[in-house]
Short mmCIF file of C-alpha atoms in Angstrom, two decimals:
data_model
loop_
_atom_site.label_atom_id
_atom_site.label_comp_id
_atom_site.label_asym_id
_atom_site.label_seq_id
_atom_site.Cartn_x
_atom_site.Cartn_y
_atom_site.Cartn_z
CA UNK J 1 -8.00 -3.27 11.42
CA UNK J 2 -8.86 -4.60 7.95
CA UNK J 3 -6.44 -3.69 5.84
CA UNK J 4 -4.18 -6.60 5.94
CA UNK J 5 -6.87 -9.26 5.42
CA UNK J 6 -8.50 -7.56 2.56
CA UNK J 7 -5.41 -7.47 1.01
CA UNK J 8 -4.65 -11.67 1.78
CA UNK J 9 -8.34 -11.87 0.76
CA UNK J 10 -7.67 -10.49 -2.54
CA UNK J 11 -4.86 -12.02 -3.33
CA UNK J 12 -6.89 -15.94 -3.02
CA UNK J 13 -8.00 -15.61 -7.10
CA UNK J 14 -5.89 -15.80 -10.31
CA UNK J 15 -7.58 -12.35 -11.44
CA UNK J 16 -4.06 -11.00 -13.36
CA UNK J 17 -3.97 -11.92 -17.11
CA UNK J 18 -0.56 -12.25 -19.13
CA UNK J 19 0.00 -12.45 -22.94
CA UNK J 20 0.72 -15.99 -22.48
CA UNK J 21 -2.56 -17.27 -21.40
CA UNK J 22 -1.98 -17.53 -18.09
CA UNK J 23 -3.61 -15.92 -14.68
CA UNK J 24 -2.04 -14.54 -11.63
CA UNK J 25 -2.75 -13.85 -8.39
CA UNK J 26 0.48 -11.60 -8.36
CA UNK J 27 2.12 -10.30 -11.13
CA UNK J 28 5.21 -8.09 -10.86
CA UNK J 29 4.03 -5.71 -13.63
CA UNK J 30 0.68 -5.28 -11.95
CA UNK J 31 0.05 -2.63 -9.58
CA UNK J 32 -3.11 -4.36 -8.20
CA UNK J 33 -1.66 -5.16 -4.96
CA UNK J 34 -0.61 -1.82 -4.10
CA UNK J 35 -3.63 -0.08 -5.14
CA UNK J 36 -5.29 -3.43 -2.95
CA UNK J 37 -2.94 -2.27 0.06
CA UNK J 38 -3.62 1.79 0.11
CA UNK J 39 -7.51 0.99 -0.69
CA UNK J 40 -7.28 -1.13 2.77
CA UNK J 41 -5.07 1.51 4.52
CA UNK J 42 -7.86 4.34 3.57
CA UNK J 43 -10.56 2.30 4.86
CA UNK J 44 -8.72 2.04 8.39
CA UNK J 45 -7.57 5.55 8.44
CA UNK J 46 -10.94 6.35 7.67
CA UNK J 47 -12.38 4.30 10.42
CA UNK J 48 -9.68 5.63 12.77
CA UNK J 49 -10.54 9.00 12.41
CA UNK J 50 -13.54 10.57 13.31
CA UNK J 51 -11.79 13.97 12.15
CA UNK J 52 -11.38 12.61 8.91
CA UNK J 53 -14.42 11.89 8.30
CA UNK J 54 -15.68 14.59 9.83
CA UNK J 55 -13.77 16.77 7.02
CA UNK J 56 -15.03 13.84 4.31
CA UNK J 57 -18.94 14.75 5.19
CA UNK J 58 -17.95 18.39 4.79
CA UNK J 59 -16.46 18.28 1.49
CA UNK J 60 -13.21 19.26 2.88
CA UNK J 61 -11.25 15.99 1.70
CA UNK J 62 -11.23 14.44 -1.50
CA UNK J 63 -9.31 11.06 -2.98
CA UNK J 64 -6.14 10.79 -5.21
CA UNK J 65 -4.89 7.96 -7.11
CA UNK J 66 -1.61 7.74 -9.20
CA UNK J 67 -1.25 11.36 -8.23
CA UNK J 68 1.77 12.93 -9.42
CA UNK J 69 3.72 15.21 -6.68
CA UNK J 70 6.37 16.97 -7.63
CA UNK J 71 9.12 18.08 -5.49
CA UNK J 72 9.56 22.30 -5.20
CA UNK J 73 12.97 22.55 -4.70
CA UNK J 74 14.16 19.68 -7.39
CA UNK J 75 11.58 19.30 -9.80
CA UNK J 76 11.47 15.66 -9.19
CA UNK J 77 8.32 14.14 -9.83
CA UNK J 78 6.74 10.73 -8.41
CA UNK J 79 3.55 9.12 -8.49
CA UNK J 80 1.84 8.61 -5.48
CA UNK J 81 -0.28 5.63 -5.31
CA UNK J 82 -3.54 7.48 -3.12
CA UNK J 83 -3.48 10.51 -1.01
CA UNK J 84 -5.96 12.23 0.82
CA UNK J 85 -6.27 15.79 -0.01
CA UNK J 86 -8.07 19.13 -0.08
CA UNK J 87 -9.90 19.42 -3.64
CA UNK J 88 -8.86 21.47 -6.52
CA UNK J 89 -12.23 22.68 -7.33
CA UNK J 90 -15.37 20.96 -6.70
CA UNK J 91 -15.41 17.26 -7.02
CA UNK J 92 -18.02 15.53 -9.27
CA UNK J 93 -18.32 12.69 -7.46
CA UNK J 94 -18.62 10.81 -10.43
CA UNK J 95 -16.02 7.99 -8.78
CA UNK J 96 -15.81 7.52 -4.97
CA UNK J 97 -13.72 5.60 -2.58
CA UNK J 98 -16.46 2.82 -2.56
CA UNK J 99 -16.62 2.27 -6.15
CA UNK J 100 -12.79 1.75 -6.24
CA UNK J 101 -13.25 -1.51 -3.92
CA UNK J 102 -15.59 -2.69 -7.85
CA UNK J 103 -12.83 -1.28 -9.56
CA UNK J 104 -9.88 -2.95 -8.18
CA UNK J 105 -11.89 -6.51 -7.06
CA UNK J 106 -11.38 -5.82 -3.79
CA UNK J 107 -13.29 -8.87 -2.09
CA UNK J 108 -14.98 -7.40 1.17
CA UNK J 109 -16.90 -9.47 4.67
CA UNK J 110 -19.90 -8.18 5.28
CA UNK J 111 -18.50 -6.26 8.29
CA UNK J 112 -16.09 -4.90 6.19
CA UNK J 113 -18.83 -4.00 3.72
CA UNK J 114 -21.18 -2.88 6.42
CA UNK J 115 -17.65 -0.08 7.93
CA UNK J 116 -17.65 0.77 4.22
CA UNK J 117 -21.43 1.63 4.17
CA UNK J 118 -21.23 3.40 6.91
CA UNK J 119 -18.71 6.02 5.67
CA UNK J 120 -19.23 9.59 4.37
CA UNK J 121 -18.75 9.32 0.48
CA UNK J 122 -15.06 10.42 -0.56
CA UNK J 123 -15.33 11.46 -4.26
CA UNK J 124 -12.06 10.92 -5.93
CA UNK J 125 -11.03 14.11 -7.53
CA UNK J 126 -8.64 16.16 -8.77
CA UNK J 127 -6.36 17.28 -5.75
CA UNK J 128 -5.39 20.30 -4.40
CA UNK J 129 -2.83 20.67 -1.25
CA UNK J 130 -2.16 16.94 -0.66
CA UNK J 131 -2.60 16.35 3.41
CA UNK J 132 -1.83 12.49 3.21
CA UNK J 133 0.05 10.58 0.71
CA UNK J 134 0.22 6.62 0.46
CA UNK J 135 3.29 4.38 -1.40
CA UNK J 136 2.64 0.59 -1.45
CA UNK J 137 5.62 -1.94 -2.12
CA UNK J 138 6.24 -5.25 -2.60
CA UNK J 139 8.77 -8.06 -2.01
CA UNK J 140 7.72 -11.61 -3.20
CA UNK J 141 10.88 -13.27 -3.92
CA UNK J 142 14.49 -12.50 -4.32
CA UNK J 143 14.35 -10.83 -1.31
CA UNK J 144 18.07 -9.65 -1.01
CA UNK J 145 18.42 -8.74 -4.55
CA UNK J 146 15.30 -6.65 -4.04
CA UNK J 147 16.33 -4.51 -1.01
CA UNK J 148 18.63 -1.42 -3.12
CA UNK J 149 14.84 -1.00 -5.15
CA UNK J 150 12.85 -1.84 -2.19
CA UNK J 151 14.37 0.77 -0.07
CA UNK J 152 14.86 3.45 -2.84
CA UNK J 153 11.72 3.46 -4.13
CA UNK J 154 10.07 3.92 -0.79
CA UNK J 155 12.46 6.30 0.26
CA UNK J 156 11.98 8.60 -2.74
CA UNK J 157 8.28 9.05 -2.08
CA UNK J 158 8.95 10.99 1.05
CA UNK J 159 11.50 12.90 -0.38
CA UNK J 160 9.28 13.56 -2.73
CA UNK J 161 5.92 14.51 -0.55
CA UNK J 162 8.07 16.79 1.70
CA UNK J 163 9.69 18.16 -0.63
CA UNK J 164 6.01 19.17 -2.47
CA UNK J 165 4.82 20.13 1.11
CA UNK J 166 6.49 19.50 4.75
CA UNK J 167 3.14 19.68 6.03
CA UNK J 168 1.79 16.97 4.53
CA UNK J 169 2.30 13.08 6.03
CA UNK J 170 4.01 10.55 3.78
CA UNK J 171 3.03 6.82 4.60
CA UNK J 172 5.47 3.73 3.47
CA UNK J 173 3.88 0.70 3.27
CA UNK J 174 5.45 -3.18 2.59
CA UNK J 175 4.39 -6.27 1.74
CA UNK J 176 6.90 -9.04 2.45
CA UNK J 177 6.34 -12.43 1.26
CA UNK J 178 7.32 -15.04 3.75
CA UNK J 179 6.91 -18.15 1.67
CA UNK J 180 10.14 -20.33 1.17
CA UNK J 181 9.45 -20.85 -2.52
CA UNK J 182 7.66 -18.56 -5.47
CA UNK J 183 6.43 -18.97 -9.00
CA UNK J 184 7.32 -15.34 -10.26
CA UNK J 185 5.58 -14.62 -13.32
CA UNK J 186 9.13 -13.03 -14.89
CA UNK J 187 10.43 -16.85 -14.31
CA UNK J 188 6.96 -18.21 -16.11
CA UNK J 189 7.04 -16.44 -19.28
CA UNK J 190 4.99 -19.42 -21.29
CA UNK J 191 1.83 -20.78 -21.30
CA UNK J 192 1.78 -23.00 -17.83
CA UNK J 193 -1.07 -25.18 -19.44
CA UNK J 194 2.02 -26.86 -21.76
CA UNK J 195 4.39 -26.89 -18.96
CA UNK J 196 5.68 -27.19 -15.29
CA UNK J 197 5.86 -23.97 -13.05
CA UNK J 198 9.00 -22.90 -12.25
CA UNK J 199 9.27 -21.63 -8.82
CA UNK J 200 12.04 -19.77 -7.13
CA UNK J 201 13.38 -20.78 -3.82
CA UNK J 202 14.09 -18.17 -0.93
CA UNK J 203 16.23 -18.90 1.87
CA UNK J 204 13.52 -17.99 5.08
CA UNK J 205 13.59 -17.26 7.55
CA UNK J 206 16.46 -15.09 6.40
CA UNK J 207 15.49 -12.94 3.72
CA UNK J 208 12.26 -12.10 5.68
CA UNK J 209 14.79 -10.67 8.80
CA UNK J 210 17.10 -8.94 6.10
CA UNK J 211 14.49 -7.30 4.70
CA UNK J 212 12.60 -5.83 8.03
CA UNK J 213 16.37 -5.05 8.62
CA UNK J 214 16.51 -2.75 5.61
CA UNK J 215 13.04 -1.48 6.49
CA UNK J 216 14.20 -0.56 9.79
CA UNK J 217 17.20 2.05 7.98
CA UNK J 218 14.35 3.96 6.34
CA UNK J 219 14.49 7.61 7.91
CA UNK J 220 11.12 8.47 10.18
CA UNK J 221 10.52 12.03 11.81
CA UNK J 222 8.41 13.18 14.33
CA UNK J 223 8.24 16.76 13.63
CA UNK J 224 8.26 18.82 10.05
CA UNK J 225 12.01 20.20 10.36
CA UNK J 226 13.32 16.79 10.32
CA UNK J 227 13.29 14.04 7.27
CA UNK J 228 11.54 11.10 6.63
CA UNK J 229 8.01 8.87 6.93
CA UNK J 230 5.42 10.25 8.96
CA UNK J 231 4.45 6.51 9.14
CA UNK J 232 5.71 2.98 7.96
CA UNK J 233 3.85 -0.56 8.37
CA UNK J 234 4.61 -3.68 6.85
CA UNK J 235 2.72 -6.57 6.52
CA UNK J 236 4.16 -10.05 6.06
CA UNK J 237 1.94 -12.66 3.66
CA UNK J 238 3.17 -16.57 2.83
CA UNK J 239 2.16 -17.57 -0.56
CA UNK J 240 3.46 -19.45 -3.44
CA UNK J 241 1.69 -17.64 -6.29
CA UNK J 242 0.20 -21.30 -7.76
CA UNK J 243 -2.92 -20.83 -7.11
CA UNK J 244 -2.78 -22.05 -3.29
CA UNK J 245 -4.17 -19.26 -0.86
CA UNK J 246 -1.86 -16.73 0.19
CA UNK J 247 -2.07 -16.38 4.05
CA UNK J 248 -1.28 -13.49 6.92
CA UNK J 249 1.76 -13.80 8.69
CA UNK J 250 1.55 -12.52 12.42
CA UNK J 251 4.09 -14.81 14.03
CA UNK J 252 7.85 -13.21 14.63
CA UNK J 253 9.99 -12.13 12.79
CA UNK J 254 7.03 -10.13 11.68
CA UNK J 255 6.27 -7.10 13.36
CA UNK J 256 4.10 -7.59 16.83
CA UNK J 257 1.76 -5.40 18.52
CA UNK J 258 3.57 -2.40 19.75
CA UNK J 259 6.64 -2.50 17.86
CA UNK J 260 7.81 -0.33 15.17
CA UNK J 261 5.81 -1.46 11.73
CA UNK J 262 3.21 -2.76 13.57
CA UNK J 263 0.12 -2.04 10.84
CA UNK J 264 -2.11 -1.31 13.50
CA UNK J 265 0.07 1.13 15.06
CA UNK J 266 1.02 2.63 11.97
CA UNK J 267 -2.86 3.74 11.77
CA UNK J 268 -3.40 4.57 14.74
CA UNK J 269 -0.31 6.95 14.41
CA UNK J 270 -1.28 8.12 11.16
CA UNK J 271 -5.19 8.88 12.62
CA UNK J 272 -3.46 10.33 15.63
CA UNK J 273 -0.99 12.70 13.35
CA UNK J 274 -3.40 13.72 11.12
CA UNK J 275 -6.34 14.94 13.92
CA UNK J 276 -3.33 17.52 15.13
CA UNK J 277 -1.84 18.76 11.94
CA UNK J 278 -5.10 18.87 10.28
CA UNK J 279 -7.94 20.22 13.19
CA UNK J 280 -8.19 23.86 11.58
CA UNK J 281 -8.58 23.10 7.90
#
């Protein structure tokens, strides 16, 4: 799978500007990293899939991003970060999944380039019936304080897709950062050229257990009477935000092969869910 070291690989460069002269490789009112994380997520469903792509070749599927769903029996409304859906209308392939990896400066391997090549292009368009829909979040630092708006905004977005359409599968996704110490740009509000980084400390690894903890309360379901994800992953990063490399975390306490979270199983349940709801479209 790719996903996870695209999105490590992405976050090596200060690309994120703020008003104070200064350039992040994170920055908590940037959406970058989540856009980073579904982008990787679509490539590996993609690859996972040979339904999916089957249904990409045919016109069948189509891309979404920041689409807003809005839930039938509440009215609530939520943006989705990407989704895969049938199109509303015929898509003008004007922007496609590809061109998204320029957009966002996603940095790809060659192999990674050479999986992306080799995919049917996925115009993104305006959506009809959404069949898969992705939220990305993120915990850097502050872990505990975090968790009520960690868990809530995750758990919305299901309510939220299910409530749109029970057919359709609703992915979680988190990004927990490991590191025992973080410059948060909220604590850095100056220009860093005239002064010393301030970086927060974080008790691991603790918070990094209470966290997964918290991840582990978030309702699943295995069929469409019940409530919940249709999938949930989380991958665990270490870095500082100072310009150091940020690095992949596959060590306990974060998730191994086989158990729950695990991002490769995650896709390979996701690929696996979506070839049997979605065979007859």
């Amino acid at each position: 799978m790719e996903g996870p070291s695209i999105l490590v690989e992405a976050l090596r460069d200060s690309t994120i500007d703020d008003k104070y002269g200064n350039r992040w490789q994170y920055h908590s009112r940037s959406d970058r990293h989540s856009k980073v994380a579904c982008w990787g997520i679509g490539l590996d469903l993609l690859s996972s899939s040979a339904l999916l792509r089957r249904h990409v070749a045919e016109g069948k599927v189509i891309l979404g991003v920041n689409h807003t769903m809005r839930d039938f029996g509440t009215g609530r409304k939520k943006d989705l970060d990407l989704v895969l859906a049938r199109p509303e209308g015929e898509p003008d392939r004007r922007v496609t999944f590809a061109q998204l990896a320029e957009r966002y400066t996603i940095p790809l391997s060659a192999r990674q380039q050479a999986i992306l090549t080799d995919l049917p292009e996925l115009p993104v368009a305006p959506v009809g019936a959404v069949l898969i829909a992705l939220e990305a979040k993120a915990t850097m630092t502050a872990h505990i304080r975090a968790l009520p708006r960690l868990y809530d905004e995750l758990n919305s977005s299901h309510l939220c897709v299910h409530g749109a359409s029970r057919q359709a599968l609703a992915i979680g996704f988190a990004i927990i950062n490991a590191s025992g110490r973080f410059a948060s740009s909220d604590m850095n509000k100056f220009d860093l050229s005239k002064a010393d980084r301030v970086f927060t400390e974080e008790p691991q690894p603790r918070s990094l257990v209470r966290t997964l903890e918290k991840i582990a309360e978030m309702p699943r379901r295995s069929n469409t009477r019940e409530t919940g994800f249709d999938g949930v992953g989380v991958v665990v990063i270490d870095g500082a935000n100072d310009g150091s490399p940020f690095r992949l975390v596959t060590a306990p306490p974060a998730p191994q092969p086989g158990e729950p979270f695990h991002y490769d199983g995650m896709i390979a349940r996701m690929a696996n869910e979506y070839d049997t709801s979605f065979s007859s479209i």
